Short mmCIF file of C-alpha atoms and ligand atoms in Angstrom, two decimals:
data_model
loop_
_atom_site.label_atom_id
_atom_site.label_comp_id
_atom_site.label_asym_id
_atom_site.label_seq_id
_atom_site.Cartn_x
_atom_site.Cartn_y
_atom_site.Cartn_z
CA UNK I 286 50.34 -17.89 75.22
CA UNK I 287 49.69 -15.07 72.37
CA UNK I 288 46.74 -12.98 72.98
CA UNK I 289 44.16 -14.43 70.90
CA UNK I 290 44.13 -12.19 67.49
CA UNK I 291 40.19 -13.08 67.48
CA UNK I 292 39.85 -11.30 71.05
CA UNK I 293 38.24 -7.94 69.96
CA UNK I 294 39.29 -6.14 72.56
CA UNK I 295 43.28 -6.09 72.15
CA UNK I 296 43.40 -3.47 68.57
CA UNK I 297 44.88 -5.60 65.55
CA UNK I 298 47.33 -2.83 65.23
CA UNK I 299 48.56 -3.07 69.06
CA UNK I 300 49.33 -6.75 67.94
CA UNK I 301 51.29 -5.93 64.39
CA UNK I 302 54.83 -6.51 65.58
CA UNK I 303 56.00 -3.96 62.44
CA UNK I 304 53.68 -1.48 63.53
CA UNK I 305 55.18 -1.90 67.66
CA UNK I 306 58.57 -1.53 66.12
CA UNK I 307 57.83 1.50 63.75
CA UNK I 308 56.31 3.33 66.72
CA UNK I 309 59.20 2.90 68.96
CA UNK I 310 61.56 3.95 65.73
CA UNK I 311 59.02 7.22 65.31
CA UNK I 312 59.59 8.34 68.83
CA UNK I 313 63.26 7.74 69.38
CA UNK I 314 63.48 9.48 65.72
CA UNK I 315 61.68 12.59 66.83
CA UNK I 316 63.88 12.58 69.83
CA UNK I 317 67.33 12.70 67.63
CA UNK I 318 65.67 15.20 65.64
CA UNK I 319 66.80 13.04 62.93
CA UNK I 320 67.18 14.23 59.00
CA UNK I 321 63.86 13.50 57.31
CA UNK I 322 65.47 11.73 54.15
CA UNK I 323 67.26 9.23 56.88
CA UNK I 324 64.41 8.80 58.36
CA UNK I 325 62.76 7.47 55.25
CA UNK I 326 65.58 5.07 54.37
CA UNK I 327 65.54 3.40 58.46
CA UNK I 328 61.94 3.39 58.09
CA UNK I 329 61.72 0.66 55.58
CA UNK I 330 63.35 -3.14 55.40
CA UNK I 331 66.39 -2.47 52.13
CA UNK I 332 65.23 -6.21 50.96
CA UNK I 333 62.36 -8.54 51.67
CA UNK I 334 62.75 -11.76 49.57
CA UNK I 335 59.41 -14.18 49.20
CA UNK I 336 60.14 -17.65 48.26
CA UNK I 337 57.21 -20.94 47.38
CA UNK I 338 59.08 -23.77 47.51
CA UNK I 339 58.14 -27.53 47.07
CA UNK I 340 59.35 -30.36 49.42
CA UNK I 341 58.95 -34.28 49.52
CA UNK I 342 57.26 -35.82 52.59
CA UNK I 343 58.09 -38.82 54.48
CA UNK I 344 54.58 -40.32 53.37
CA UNK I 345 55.57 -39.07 48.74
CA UNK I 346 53.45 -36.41 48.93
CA UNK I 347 54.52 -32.73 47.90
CA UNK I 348 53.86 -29.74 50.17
CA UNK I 349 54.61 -26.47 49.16
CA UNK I 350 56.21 -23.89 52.44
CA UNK I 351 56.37 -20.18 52.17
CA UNK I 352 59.78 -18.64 53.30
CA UNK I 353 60.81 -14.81 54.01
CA UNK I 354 63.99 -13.71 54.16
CA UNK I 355 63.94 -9.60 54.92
CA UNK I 356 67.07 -7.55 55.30
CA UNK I 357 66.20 -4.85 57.06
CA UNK I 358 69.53 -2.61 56.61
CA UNK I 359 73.11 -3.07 55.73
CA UNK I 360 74.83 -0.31 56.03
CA UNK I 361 76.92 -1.27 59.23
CA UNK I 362 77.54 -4.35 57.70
CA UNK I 363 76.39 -7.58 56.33
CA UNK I 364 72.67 -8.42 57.68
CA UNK I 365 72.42 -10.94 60.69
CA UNK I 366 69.45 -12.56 61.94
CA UNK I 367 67.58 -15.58 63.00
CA UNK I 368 65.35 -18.05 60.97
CA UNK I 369 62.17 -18.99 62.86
CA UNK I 370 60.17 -21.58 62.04
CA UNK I 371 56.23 -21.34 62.78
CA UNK I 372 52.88 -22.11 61.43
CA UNK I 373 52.10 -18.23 62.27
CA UNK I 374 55.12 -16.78 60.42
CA UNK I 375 54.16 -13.47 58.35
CA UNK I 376 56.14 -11.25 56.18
CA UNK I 377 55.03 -8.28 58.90
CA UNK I 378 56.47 -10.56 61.60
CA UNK I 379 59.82 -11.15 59.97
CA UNK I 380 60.14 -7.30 58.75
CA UNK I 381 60.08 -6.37 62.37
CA UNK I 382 62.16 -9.38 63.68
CA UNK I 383 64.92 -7.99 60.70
CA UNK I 384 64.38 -4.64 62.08
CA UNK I 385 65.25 -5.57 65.98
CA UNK I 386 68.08 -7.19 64.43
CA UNK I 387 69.83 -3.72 63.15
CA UNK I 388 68.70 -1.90 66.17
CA UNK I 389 70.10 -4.90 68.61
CA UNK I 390 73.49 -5.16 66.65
CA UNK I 391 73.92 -1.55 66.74
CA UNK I 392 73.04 -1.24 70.83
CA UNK I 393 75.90 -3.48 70.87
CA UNK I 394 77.79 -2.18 68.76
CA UNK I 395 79.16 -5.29 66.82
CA UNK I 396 79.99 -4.64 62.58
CA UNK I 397 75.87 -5.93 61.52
CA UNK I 398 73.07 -4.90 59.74
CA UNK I 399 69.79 -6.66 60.66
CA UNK I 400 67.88 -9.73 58.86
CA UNK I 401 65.46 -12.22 59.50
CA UNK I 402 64.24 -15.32 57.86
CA UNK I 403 61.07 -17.48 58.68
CA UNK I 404 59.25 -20.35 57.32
CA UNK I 405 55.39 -20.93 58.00
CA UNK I 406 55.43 -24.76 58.87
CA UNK I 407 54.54 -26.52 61.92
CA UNK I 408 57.75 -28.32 62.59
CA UNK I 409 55.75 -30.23 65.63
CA UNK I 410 54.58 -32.00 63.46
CA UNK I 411 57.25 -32.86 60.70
CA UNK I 412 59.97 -35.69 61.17
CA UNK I 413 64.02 -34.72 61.01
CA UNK I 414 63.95 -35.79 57.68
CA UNK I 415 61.33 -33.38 56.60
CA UNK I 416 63.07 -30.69 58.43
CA UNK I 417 66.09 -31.52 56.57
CA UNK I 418 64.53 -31.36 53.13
CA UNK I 419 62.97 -28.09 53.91
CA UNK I 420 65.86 -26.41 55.10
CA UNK I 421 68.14 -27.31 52.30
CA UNK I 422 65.30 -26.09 49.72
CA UNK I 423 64.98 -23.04 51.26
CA UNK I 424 68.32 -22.27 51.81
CA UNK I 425 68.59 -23.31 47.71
CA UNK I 426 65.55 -20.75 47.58
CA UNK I 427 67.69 -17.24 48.89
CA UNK I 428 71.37 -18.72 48.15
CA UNK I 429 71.66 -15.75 46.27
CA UNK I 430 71.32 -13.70 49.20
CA UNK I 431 73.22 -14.87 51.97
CA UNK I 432 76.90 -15.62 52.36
CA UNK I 433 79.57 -14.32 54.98
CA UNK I 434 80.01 -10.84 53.44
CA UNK I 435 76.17 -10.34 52.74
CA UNK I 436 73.80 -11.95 55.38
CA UNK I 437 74.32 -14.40 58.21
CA UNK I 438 71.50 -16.62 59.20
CA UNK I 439 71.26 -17.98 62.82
CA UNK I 440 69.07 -20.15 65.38
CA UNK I 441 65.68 -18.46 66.56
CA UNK I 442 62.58 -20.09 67.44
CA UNK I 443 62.62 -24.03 66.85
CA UNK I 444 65.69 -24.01 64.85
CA UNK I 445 68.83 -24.88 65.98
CA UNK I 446 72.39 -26.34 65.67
CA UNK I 447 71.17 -28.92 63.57
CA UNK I 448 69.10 -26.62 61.15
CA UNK I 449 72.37 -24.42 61.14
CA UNK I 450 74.70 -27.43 59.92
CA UNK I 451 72.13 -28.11 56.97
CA UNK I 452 72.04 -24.66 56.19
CA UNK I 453 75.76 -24.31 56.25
CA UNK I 454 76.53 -27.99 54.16
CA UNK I 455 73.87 -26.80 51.35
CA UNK I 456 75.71 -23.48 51.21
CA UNK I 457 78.93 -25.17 51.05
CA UNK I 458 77.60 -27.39 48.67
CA UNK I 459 76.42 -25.17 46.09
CA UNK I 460 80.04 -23.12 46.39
CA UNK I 461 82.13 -26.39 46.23
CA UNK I 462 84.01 -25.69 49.27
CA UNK I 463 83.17 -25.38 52.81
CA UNK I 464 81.91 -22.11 54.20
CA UNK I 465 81.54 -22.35 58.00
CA UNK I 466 80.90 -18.57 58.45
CA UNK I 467 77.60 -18.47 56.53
CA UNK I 468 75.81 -19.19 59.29
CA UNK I 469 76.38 -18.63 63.16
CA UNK I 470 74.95 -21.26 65.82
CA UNK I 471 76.66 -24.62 64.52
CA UNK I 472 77.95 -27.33 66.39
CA UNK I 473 81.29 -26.55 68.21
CA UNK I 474 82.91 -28.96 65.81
CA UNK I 475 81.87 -27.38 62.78
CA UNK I 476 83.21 -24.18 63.23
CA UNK I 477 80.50 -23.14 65.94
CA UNK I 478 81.46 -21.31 68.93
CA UNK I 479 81.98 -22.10 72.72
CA UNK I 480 79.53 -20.51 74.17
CA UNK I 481 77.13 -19.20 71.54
CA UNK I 482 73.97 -22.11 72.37
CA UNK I 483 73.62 -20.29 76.36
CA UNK I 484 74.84 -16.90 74.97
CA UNK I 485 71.13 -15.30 75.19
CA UNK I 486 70.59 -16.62 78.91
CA UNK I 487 73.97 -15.48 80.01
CA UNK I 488 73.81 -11.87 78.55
CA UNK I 489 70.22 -11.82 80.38
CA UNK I 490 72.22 -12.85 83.33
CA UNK I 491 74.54 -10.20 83.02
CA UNK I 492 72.30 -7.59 82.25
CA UNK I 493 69.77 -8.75 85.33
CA UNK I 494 72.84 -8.40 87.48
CA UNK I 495 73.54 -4.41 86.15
CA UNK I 496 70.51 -4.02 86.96
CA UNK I 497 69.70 -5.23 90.12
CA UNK I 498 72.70 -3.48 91.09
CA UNK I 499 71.51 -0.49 89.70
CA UNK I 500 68.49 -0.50 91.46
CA UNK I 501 70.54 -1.46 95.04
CA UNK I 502 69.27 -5.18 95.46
CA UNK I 503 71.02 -8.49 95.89
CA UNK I 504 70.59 -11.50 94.07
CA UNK I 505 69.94 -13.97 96.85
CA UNK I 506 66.87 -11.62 97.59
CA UNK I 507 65.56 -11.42 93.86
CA UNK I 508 62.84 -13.46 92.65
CA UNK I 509 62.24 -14.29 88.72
CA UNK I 510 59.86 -15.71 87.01
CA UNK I 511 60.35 -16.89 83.38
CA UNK I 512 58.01 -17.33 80.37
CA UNK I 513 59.24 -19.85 77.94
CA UNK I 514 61.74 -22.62 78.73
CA UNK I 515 62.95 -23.17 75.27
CA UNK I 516 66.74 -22.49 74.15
CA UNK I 517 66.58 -18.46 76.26
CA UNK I 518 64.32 -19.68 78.76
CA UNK I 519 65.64 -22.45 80.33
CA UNK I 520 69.59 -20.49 79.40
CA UNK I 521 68.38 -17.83 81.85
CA UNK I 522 66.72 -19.42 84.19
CA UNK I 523 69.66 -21.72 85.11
CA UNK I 524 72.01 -18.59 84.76
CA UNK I 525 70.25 -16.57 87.43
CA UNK I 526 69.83 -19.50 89.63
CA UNK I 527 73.41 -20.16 89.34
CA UNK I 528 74.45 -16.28 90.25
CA UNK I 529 71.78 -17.22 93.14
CA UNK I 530 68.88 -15.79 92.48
CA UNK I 531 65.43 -17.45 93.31
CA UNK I 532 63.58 -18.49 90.12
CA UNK I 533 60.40 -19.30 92.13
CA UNK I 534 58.16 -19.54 88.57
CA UNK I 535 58.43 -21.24 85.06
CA UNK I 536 55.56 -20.30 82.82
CA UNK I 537 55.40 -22.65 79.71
CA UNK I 538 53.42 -22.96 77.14
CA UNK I 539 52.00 -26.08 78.13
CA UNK I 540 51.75 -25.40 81.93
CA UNK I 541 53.69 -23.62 84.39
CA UNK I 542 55.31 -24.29 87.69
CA UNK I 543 55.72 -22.32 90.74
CA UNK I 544 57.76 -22.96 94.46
CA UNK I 545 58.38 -19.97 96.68
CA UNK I 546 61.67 -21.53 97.75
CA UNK I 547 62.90 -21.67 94.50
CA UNK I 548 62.93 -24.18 91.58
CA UNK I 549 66.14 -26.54 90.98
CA UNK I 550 66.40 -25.15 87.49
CA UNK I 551 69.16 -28.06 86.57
CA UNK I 552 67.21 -30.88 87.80
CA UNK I 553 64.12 -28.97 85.80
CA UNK I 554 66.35 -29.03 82.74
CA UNK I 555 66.90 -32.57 83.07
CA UNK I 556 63.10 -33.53 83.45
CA UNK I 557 62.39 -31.40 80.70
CA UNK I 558 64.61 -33.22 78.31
CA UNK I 559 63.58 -36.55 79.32
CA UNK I 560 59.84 -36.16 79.38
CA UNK I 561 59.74 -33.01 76.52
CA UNK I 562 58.07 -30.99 79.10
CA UNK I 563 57.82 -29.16 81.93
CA UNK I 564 54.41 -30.67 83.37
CA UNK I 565 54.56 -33.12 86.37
CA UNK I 566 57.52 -31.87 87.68
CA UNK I 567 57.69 -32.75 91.76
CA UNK I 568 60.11 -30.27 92.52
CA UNK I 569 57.31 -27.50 92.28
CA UNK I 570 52.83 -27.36 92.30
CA UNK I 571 51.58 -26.65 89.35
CA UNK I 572 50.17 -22.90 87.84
CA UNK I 573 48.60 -21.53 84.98
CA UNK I 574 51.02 -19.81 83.40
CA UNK I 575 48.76 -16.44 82.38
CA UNK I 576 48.71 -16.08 86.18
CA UNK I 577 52.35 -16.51 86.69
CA UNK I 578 53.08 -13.38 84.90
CA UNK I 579 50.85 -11.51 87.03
CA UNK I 580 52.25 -12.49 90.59
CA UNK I 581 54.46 -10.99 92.62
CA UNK I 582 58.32 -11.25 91.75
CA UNK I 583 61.11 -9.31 91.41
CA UNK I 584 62.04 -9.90 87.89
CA UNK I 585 59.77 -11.39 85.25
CA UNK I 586 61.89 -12.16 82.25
CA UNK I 587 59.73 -12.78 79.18
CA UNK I 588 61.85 -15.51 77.06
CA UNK I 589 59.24 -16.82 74.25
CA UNK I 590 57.43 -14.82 72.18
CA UNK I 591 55.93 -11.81 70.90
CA UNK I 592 52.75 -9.89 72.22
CA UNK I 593 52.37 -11.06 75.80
CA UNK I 594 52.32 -7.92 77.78
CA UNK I 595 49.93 -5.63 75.87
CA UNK I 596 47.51 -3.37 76.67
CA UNK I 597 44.99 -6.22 78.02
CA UNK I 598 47.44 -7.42 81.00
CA UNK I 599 50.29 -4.49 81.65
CA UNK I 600 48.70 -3.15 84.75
CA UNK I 601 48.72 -6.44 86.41
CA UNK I 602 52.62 -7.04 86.03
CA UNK I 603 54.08 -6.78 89.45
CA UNK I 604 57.06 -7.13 88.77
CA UNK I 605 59.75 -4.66 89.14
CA UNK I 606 61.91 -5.26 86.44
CA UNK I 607 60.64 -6.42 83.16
CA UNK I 608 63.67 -8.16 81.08
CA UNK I 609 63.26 -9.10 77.79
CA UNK I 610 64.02 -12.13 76.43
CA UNK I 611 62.46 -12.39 73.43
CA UNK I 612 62.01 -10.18 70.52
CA UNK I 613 58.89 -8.34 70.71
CA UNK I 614 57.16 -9.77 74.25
CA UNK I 615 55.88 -6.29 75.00
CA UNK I 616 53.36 -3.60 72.58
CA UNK I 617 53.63 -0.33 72.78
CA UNK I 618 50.58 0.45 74.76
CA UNK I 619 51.77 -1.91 77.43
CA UNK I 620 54.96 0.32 77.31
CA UNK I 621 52.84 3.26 78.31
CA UNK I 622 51.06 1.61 81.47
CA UNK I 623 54.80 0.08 82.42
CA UNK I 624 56.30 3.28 82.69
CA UNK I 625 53.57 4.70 84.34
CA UNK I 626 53.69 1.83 87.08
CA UNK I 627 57.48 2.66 87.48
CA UNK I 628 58.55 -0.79 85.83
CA UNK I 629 62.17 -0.81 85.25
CA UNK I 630 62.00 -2.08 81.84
CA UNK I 631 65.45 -3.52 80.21
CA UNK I 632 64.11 -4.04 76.33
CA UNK I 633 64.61 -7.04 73.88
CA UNK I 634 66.88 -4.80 71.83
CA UNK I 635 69.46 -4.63 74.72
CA UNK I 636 68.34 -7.51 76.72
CA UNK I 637 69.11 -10.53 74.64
CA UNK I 638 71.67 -9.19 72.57
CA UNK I 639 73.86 -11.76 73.98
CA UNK I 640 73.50 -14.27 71.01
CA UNK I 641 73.51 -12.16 68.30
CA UNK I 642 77.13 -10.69 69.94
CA UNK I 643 78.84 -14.18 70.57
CA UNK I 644 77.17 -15.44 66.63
CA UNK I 645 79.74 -11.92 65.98
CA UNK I 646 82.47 -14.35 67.87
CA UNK I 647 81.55 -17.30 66.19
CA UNK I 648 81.61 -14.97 62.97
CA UNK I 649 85.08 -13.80 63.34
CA UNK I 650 86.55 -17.26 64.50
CA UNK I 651 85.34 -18.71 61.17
CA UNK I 652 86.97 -16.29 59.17
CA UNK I 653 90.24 -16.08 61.06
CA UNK I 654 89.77 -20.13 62.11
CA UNK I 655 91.47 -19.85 65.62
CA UNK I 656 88.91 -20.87 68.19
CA UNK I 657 88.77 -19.42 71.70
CA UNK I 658 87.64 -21.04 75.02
CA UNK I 659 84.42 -20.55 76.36
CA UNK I 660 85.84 -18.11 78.84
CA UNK I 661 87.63 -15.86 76.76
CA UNK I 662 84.04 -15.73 74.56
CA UNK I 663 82.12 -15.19 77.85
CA UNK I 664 84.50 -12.14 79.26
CA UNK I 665 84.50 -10.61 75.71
CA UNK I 666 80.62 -10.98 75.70
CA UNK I 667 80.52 -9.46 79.53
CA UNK I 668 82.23 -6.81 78.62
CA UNK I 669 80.08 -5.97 75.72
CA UNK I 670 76.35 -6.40 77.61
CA UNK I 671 77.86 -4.46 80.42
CA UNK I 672 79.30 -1.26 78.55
CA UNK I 673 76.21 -1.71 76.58
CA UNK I 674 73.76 -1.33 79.58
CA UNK I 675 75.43 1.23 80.90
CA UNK I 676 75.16 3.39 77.75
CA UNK I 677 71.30 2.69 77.15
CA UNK I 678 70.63 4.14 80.82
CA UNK I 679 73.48 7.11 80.30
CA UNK I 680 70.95 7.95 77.31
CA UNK I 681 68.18 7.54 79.17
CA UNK I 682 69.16 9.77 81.88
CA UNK I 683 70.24 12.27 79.76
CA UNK I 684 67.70 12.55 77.06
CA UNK I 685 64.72 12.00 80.20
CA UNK I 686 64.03 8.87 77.97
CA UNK I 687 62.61 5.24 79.24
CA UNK I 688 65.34 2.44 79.01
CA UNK I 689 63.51 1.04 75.49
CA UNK I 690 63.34 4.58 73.54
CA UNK I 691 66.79 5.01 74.81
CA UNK I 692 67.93 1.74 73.07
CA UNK I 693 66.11 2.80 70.06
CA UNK I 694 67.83 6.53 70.20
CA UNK I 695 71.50 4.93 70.97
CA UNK I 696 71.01 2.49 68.08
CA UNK I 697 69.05 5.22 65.07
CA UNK I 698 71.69 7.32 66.38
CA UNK I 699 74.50 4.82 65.07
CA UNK I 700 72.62 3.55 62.46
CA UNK I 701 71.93 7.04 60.88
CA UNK I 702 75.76 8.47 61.41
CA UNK I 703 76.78 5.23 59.09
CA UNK I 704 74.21 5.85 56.69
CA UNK I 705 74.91 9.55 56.53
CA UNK I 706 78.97 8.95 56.31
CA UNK I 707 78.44 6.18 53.51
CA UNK I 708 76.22 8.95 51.84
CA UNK I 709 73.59 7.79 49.28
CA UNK I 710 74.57 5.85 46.03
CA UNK I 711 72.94 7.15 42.68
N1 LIG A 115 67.74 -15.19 66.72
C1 LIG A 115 68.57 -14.51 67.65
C2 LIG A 115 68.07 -13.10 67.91
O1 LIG A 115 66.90 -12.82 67.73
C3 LIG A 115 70.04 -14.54 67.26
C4 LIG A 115 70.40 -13.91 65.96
C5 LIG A 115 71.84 -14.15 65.56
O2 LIG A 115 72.61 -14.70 66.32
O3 LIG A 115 72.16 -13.76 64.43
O4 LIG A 115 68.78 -12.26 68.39
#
């Protein structure tokens, strides 16, 4: 569902996810009036690593994959981030990915610096075993670079537990003893946490509830739609629709699905795991998903992938509150024509913070190896999306902000204050 890059219309530049992010960074900087030498240091990733690497295929043959691992910044502690894997990875895709990553921690508030990892492959189309061999040599590639104490990988798009336990025996491997908190996002009983594979859905959940709140309406009176039914997606939808909202639209990449009475997001779930897609589902009539983003709803929660509200499509959105799901789903330009149309926007930064803060459980439990039930992780993470909502719109009230350059300000703000109490080593 990207807008084409080919379409000559949409400006290259409105499509550069590091360009979105530096413009956001730029304005919230401005607004903190922030010290011109710190601004110079946030402006940049600390560390972007490059790595060819060659891997046996099923069939003898060798391919050789490209891998990035960037660390955007450090300095509130080790980097944490995803690792994405995609035939359309690019370095300027994973330097803005790292960057969300130190601006998300910090809106939360959790003891990370930012980092992303991504591998251009079309994992469609390779077998487990491929997958396997690819992971371990690229996790061979940056060993170096990661570890507990200097940068924790995690799930993003089409990885998962699986890709997390290769990462984290390799690791272990290559240290001689096992290292469960390398990575965050294993299996439960490898030293994952309860919790962590819905946490993005259920801090959307939470955050959808602050705001509906905010904005004095009811959930049994709130209509989503989602984009994306992977991992977030589906988390979210089934969250909302078990807090009682109607989720009356699915948009996926292959198709999407809409029923003004609501969609049975479980059964869904279930159909979607047994056929491997959403299509020719009989509990809703088909849609084109393009058009499902434009119709009316009360919450449109974009849970897939970067670029999809831009400048082409913004004034359509109906929508009154845009929620975030993924990292990057809206440009800058589309920002503008949002706030103009009085869209209550609650950004990626703050929106699905809710992995990245229970991977910081999972984090913690590996290191002190006491493991807590799923609802003492889910009230902890609660707490944290709440108090965290709460503080972007107290800056955005304050500073006469919208909710996204608020997020930015709260975390430069934190970011910078670290940076400038470390001080600069020479
Ligand atoms: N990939 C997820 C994100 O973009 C999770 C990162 C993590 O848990 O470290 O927030």
């Amino acid at each position: 569902m990207q807008i084409a890059t080919d379409d000559v219309s949409v400006d290259q530049k409105e499509l550069n996810p590091w360009e979105a992010q530096a413009v956001r960074f730029d304005l919230a900087a401005k607004k903190l009036n922030l010290d011109t030498g710190i601004w110079k240091v946030l402006r940049q990733p600390a560390r972007e690593i490059i790595v060819h690497f060659p891997v046996t295929m099923d069939d003898g043959s060798i391919e050789v994959f490209t891998g990035y691992r960037v660390q955007h910044n450090v300095a509130r502690g080790p980097a944490k981030g995803g690792l994405r894997y995609a035939p359309d990875v690019s370095l300027d895709e994973v330097r803005a990915l790292a960057s969300w990553m130190t601006w998300k921690c910090a809106v939360v508030n959790i003891p990370f610096g930012g980092a992303k990892g991504g591998v251009i492959c079309d994992p469609k189309k390779m077998s487990q075993t491929e997958l396997e061999r690819m992971t371990r040599r690229y996790t061979a590639e940056i060993i170096e670079f990661i570890g507990p104490e200097k940068d924790v990988p995690a799930p993003d798009m089409n990885t998962n537990e699986q890709t997390m336990a290769w990462i984290m025996d390799t690791y272990s491997m290559h240290m001689r003893q096992t290292v469960t908190s390398v990575v965050t996002g294993k299996p439960v009983n490898i030293g994952g946490s309860r919790g962590r594979t819905a946490a993005t859905g259920h801090g959307i959940a939470v955050v959808c509830d602050e705001a509906i709140a905010h904005l004095g309406m009811k959930p049994a009176e709130t209509t989503v739609i989602v984009q994306g039914f992977g991992n977030v997606g589906s988390n979210a939808a089934k969250q909302l629709h078990a807090r009682g909202y109607k989720v009356v639209g699915i948009a996926e990449w292959d198709g999407g699905l809409y029923n003004a009475a609501g969609i049975d997001i479980a059964a869904l779930a279930e159909h979607k795991a047994k056929t491997g897609s959403v299509r020719n589902f009989s509990g809703a009539e088909e849609a084109v998903s393009e058009e499902l983003l434009m119709r009316e709803c009360d919450v449109l929660v974009p849970a897939a992938t970067e670029n999809v509200i831009t400048s082409q499509n913004a004034a359509g959105v109906k929508a009154k509150i845009l929620l975030e799901g993924a990292n990057g789903p809206t440009t800058p330009r589309a920002d503008e024509i949002l706030e103009k149309n009085g869209v209550f926007v609650i950004p990626d930064i703050l929106a699905n913070a809710g992995g990245v803060t229970t991977s910081y459980f999972e984090w913690v439990q590996d290191r002190m190896g006491y493991f807590w039930t799923e609802a003492e992780v889910n009230e902890r993470l609660d707490r944290i999306m709440t108090e965290s909502f709460r503080e972007v719109l107290r800056y955005a009230k304050e500073h006469g902000v919208n909710n996204r350059i608020a997020a930015y300000m709260l975390a430069v703000d934190r970011v910078a204050y670290t940076t400038k109490q470390r001080g600069i080593y020479a």
